[in-house]
Short mmCIF file of N, CA and C in Angstrom, two decimals:
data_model
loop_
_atom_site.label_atom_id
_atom_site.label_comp_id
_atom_site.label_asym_id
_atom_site.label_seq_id
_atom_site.Cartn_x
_atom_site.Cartn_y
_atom_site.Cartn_z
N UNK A 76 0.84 -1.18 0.00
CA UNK A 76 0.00 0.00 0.00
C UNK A 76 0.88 1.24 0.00
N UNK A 77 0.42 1.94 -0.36
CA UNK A 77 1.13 3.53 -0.85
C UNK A 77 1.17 4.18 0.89
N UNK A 78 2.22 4.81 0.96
CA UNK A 78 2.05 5.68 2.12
C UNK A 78 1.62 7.01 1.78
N UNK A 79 1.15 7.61 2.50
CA UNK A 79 0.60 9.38 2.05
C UNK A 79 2.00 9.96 3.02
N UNK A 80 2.80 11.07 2.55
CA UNK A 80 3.73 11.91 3.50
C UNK A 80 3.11 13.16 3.36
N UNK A 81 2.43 13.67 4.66
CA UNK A 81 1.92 15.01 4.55
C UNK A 81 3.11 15.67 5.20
N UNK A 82 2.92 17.05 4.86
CA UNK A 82 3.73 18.34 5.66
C UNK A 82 2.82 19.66 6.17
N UNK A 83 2.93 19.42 7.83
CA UNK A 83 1.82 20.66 8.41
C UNK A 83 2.53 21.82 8.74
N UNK A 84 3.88 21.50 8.90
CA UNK A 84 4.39 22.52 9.53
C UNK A 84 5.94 22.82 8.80
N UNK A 85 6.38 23.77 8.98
CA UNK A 85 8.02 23.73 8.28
C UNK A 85 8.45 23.44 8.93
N UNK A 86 8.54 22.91 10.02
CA UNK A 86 9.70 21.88 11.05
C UNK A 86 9.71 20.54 10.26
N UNK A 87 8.65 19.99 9.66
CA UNK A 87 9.15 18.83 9.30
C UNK A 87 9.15 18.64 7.98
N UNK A 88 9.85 19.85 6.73
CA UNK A 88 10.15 19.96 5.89
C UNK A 88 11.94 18.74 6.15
N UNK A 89 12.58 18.93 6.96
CA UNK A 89 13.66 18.01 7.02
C UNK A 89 13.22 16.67 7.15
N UNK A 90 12.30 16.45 7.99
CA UNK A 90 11.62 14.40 7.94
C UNK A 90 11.10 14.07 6.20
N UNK A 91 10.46 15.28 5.44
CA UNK A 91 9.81 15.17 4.55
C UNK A 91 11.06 14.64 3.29
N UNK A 92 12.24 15.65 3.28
CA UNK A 92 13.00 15.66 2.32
C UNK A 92 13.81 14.10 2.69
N UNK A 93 14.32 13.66 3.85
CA UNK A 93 14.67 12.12 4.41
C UNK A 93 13.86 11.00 3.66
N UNK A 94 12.01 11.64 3.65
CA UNK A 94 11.68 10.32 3.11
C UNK A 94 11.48 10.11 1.81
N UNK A 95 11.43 11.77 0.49
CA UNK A 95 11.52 11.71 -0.35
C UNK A 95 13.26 11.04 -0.69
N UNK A 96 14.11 11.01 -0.54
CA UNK A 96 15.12 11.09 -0.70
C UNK A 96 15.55 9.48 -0.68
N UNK A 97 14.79 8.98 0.36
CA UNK A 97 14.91 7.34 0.67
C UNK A 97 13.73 6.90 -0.54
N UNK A 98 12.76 7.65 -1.00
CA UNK A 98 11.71 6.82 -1.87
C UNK A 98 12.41 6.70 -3.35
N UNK A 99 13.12 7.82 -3.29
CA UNK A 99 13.95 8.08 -4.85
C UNK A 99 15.35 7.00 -4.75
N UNK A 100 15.61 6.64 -3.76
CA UNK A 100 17.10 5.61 -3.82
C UNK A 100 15.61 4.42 -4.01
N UNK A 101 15.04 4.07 -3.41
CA UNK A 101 14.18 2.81 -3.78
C UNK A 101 14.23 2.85 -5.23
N UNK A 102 13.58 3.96 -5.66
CA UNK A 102 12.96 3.81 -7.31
C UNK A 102 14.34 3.51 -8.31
N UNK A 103 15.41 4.13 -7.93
CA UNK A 103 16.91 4.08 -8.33
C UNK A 103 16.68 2.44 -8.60
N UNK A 104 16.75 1.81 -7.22
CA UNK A 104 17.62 0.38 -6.85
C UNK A 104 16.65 -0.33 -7.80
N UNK A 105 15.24 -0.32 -7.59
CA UNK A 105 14.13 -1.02 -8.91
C UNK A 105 14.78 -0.81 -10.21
N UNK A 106 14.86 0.45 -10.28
CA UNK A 106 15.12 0.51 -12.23
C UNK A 106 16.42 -0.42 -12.05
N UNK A 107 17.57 0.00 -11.38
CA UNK A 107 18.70 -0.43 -11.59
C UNK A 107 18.32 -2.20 -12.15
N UNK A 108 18.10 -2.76 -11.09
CA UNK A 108 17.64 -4.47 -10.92
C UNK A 108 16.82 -4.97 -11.88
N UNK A 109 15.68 -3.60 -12.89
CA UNK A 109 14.95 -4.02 -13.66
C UNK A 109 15.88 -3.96 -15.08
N UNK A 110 17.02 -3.02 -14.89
CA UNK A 110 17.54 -2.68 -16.25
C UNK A 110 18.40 -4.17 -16.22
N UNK A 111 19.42 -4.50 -15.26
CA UNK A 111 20.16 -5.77 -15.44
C UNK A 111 19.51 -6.84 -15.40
N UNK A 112 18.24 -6.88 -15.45
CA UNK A 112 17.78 -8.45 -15.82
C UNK A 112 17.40 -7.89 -17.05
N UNK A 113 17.27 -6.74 -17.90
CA UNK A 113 17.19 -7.15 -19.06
C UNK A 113 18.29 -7.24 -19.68
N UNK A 114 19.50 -6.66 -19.98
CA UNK A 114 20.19 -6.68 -20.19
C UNK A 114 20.74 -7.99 -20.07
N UNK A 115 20.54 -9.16 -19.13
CA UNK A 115 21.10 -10.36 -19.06
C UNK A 115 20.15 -11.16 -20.05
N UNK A 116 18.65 -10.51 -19.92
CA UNK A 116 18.34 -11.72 -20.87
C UNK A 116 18.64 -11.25 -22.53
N UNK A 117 18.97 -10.10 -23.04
CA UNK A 117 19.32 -9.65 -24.25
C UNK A 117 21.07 -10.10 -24.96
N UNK A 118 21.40 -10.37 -23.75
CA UNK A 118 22.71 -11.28 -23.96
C UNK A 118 22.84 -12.37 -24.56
N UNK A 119 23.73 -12.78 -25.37
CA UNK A 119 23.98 -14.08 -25.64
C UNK A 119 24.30 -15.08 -24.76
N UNK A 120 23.34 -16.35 -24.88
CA UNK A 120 23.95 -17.33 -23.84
C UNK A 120 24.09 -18.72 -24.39
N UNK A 121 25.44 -18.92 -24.47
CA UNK A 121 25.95 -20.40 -24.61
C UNK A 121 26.24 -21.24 -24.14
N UNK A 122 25.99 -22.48 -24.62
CA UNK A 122 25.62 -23.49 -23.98
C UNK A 122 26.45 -24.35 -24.41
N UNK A 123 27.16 -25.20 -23.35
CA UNK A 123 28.16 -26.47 -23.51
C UNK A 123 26.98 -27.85 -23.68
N UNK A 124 27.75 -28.84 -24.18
CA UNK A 124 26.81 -29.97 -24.81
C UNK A 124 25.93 -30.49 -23.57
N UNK A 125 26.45 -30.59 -22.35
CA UNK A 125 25.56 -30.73 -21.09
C UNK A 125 24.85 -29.90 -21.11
N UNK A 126 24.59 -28.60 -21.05
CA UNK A 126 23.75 -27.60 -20.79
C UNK A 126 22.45 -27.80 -22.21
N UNK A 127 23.12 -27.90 -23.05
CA UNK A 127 22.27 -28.37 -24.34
C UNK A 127 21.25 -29.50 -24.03
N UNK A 128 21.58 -31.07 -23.56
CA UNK A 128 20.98 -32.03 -23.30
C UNK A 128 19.95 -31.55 -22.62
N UNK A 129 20.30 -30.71 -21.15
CA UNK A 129 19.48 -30.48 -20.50
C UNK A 129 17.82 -29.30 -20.75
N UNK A 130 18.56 -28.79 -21.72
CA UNK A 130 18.04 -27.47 -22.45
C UNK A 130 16.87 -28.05 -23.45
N UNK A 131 17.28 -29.24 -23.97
CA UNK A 131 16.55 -29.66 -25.32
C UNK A 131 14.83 -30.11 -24.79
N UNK A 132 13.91 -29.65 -25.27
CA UNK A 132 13.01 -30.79 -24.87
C UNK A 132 12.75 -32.11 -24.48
N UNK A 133 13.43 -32.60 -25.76
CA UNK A 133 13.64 -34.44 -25.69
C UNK A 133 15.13 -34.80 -24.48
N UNK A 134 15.86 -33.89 -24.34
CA UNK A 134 16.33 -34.06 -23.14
C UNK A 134 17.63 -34.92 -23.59
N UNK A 135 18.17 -35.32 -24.83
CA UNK A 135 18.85 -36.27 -25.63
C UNK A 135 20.22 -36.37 -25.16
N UNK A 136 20.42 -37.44 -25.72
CA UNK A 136 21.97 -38.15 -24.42
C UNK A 136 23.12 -37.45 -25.33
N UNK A 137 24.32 -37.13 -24.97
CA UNK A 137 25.35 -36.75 -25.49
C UNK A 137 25.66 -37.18 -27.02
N UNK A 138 25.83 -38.57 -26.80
CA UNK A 138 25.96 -39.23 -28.39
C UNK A 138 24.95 -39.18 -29.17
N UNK A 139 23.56 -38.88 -29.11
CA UNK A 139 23.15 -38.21 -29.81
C UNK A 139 23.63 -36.54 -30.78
N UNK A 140 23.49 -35.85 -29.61
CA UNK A 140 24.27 -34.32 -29.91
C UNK A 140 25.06 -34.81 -30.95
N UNK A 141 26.80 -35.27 -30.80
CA UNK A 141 27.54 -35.76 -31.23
C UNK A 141 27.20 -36.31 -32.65
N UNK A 142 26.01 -36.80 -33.00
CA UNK A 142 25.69 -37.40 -34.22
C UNK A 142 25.23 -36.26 -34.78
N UNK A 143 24.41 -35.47 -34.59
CA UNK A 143 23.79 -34.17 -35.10
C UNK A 143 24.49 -33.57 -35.54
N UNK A 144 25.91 -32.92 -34.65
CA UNK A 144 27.22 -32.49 -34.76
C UNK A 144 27.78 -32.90 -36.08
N UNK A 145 27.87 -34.31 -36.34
CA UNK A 145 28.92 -34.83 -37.07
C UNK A 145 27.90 -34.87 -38.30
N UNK A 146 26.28 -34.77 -38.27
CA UNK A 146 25.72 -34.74 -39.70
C UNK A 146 25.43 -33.16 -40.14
N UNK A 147 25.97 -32.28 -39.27
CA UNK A 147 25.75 -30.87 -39.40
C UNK A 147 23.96 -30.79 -39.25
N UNK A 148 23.73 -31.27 -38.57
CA UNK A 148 21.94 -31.07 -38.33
C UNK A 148 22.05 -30.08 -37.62
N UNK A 149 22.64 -29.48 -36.17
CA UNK A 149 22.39 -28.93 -35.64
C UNK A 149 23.20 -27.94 -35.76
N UNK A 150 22.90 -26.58 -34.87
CA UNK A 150 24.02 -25.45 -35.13
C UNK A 150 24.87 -25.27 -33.96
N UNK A 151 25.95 -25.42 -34.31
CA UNK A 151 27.09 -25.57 -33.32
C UNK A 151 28.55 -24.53 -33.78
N UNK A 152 29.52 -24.11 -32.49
CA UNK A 152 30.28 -23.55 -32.83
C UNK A 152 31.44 -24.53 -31.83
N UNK A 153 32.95 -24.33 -32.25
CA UNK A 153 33.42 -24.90 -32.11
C UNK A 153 34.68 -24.19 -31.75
N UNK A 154 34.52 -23.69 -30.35
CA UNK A 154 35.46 -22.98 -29.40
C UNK A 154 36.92 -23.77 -28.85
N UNK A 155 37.57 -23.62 -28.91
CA UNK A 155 38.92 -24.32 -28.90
C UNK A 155 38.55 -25.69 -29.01
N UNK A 156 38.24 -26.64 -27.96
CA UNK A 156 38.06 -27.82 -28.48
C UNK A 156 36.98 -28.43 -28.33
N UNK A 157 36.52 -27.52 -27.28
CA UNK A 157 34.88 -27.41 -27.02
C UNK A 157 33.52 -27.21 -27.59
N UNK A 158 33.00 -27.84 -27.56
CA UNK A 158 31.40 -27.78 -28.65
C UNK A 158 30.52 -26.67 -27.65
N UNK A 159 29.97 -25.55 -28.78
CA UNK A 159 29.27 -24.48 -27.95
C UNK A 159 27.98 -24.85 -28.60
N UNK A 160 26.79 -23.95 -28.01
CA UNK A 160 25.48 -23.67 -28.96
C UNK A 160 25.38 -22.81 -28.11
N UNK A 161 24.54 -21.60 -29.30
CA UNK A 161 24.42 -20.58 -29.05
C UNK A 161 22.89 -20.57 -28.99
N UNK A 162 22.00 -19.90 -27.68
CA UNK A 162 20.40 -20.34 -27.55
C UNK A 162 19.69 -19.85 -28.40
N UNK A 163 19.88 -18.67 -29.21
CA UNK A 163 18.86 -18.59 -30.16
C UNK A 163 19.49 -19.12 -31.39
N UNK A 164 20.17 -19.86 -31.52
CA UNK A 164 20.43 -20.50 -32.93
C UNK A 164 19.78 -21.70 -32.95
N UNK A 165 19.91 -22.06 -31.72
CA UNK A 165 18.89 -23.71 -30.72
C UNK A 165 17.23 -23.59 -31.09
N UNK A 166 17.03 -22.20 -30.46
CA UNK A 166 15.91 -21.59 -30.45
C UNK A 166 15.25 -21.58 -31.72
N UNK A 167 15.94 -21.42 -32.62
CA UNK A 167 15.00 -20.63 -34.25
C UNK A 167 15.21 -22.20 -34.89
N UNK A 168 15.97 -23.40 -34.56
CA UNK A 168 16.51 -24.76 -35.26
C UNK A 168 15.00 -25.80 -34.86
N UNK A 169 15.44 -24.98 -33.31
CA UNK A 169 13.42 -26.09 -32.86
C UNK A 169 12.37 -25.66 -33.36
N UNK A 170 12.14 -24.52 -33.49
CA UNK A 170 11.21 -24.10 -34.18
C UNK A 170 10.69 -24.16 -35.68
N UNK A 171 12.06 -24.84 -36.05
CA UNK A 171 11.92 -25.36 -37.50
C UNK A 171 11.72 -26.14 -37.83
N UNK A 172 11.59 -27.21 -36.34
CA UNK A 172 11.43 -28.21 -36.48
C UNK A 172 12.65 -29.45 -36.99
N UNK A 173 13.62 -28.51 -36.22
CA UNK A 173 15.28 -29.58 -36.85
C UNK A 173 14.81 -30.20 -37.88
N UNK A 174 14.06 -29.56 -39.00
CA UNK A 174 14.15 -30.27 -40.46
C UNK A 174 15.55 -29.89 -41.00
N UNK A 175 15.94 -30.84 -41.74
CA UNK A 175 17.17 -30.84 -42.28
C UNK A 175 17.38 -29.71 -44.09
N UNK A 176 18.30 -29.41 -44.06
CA UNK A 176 18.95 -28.39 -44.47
C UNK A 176 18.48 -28.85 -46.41
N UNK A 177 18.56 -27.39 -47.33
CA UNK A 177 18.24 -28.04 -48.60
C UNK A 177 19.60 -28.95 -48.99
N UNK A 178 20.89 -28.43 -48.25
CA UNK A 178 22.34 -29.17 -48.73
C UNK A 178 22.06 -30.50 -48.09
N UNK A 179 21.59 -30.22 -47.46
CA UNK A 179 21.68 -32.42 -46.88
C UNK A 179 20.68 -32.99 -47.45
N UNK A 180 19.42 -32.32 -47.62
CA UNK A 180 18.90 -33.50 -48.41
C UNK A 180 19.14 -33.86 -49.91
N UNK A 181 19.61 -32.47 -50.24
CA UNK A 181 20.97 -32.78 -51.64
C UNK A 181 21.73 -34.21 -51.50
N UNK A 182 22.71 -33.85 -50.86
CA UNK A 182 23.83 -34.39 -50.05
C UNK A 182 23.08 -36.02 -50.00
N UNK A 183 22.11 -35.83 -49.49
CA UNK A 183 21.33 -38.02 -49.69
C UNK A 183 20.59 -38.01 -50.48
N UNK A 184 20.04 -36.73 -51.56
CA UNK A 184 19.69 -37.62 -52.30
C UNK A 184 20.51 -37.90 -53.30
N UNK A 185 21.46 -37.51 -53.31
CA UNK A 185 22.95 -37.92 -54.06
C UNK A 185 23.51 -39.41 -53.78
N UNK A 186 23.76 -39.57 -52.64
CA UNK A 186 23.79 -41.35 -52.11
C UNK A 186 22.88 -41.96 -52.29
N UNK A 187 21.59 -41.93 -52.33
CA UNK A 187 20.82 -42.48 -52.90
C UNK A 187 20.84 -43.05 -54.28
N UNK A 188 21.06 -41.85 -54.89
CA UNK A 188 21.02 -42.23 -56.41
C UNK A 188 22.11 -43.04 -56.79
N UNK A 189 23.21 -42.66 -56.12
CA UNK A 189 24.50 -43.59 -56.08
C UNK A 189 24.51 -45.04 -56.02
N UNK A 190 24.27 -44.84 -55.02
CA UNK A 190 23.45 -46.58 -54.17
C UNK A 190 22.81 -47.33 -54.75
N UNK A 191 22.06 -46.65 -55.97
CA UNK A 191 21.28 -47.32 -56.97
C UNK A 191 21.25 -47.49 -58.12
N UNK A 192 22.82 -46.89 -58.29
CA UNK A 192 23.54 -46.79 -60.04
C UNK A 192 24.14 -48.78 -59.96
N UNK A 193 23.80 -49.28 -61.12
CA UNK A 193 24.09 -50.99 -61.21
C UNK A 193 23.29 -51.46 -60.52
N UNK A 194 21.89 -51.32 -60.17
CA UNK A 194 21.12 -52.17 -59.56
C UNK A 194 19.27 -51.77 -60.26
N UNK A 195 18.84 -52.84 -60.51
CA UNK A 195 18.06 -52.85 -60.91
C UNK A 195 16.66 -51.98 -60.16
N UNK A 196 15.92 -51.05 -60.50
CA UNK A 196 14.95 -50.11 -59.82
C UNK A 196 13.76 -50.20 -59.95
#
């Protein structure tokens, strides 16, 4: 609930300016706390292959990742020796429904056709 600060008298023009003065460091410390949580969530945040598993919906075991990795399904960066993902690259890939790329399904239907050069169709 709101407090009311009246002033009846000029003696307590000094209590008055104490509690404006403490209401304005409040409003300070809010914005402050409201500006750094946005600022944290406008940040980039990356994610190591654990943080990923845990992150994913399906919740998927490492060697999975690792296969995704190695068929370029997923989007990954590759920080010294470390596998990163970056969350909105995660973010916009699920939403696409990790359908696979027009180069990969190039890419098989090329083995395919391969696979089926000398064999009867």
């Amino acid at each position: 609930m709101t407090e009311i600060f009246e002033v009846k008298a000029l003696e307590e023009m000094p209590r008055a300016f104490n509690y404006l003065i403490e209401k304005i460091n409040n409003l300070q410390e809010t914005v402050n706390t409201l500006r750094n949580k946005q600022q944290a969530s406008t940040s980039p945040r990356w994610m190591n292959i654990d943080e990923l598993c845990a992150y994913h919906p399906s919740h998927p075991k490492k060697q999975t990742v690792y296969e995704w990795v190695s068929k370029k399904t997923i989007p990954y960066h590759k920080m010294t020796k470390e596998l990163m993902f970056l969350q909105s690259e995660i973010d916009e890939w699920l939403k696409r429904g990790a359908r696979k790329s027009e180069e990969e399904l190039l890419r098989e239907a090329r083995e395919f056709v391969l696979s089926k050069k000398g064999k009867e169709v």
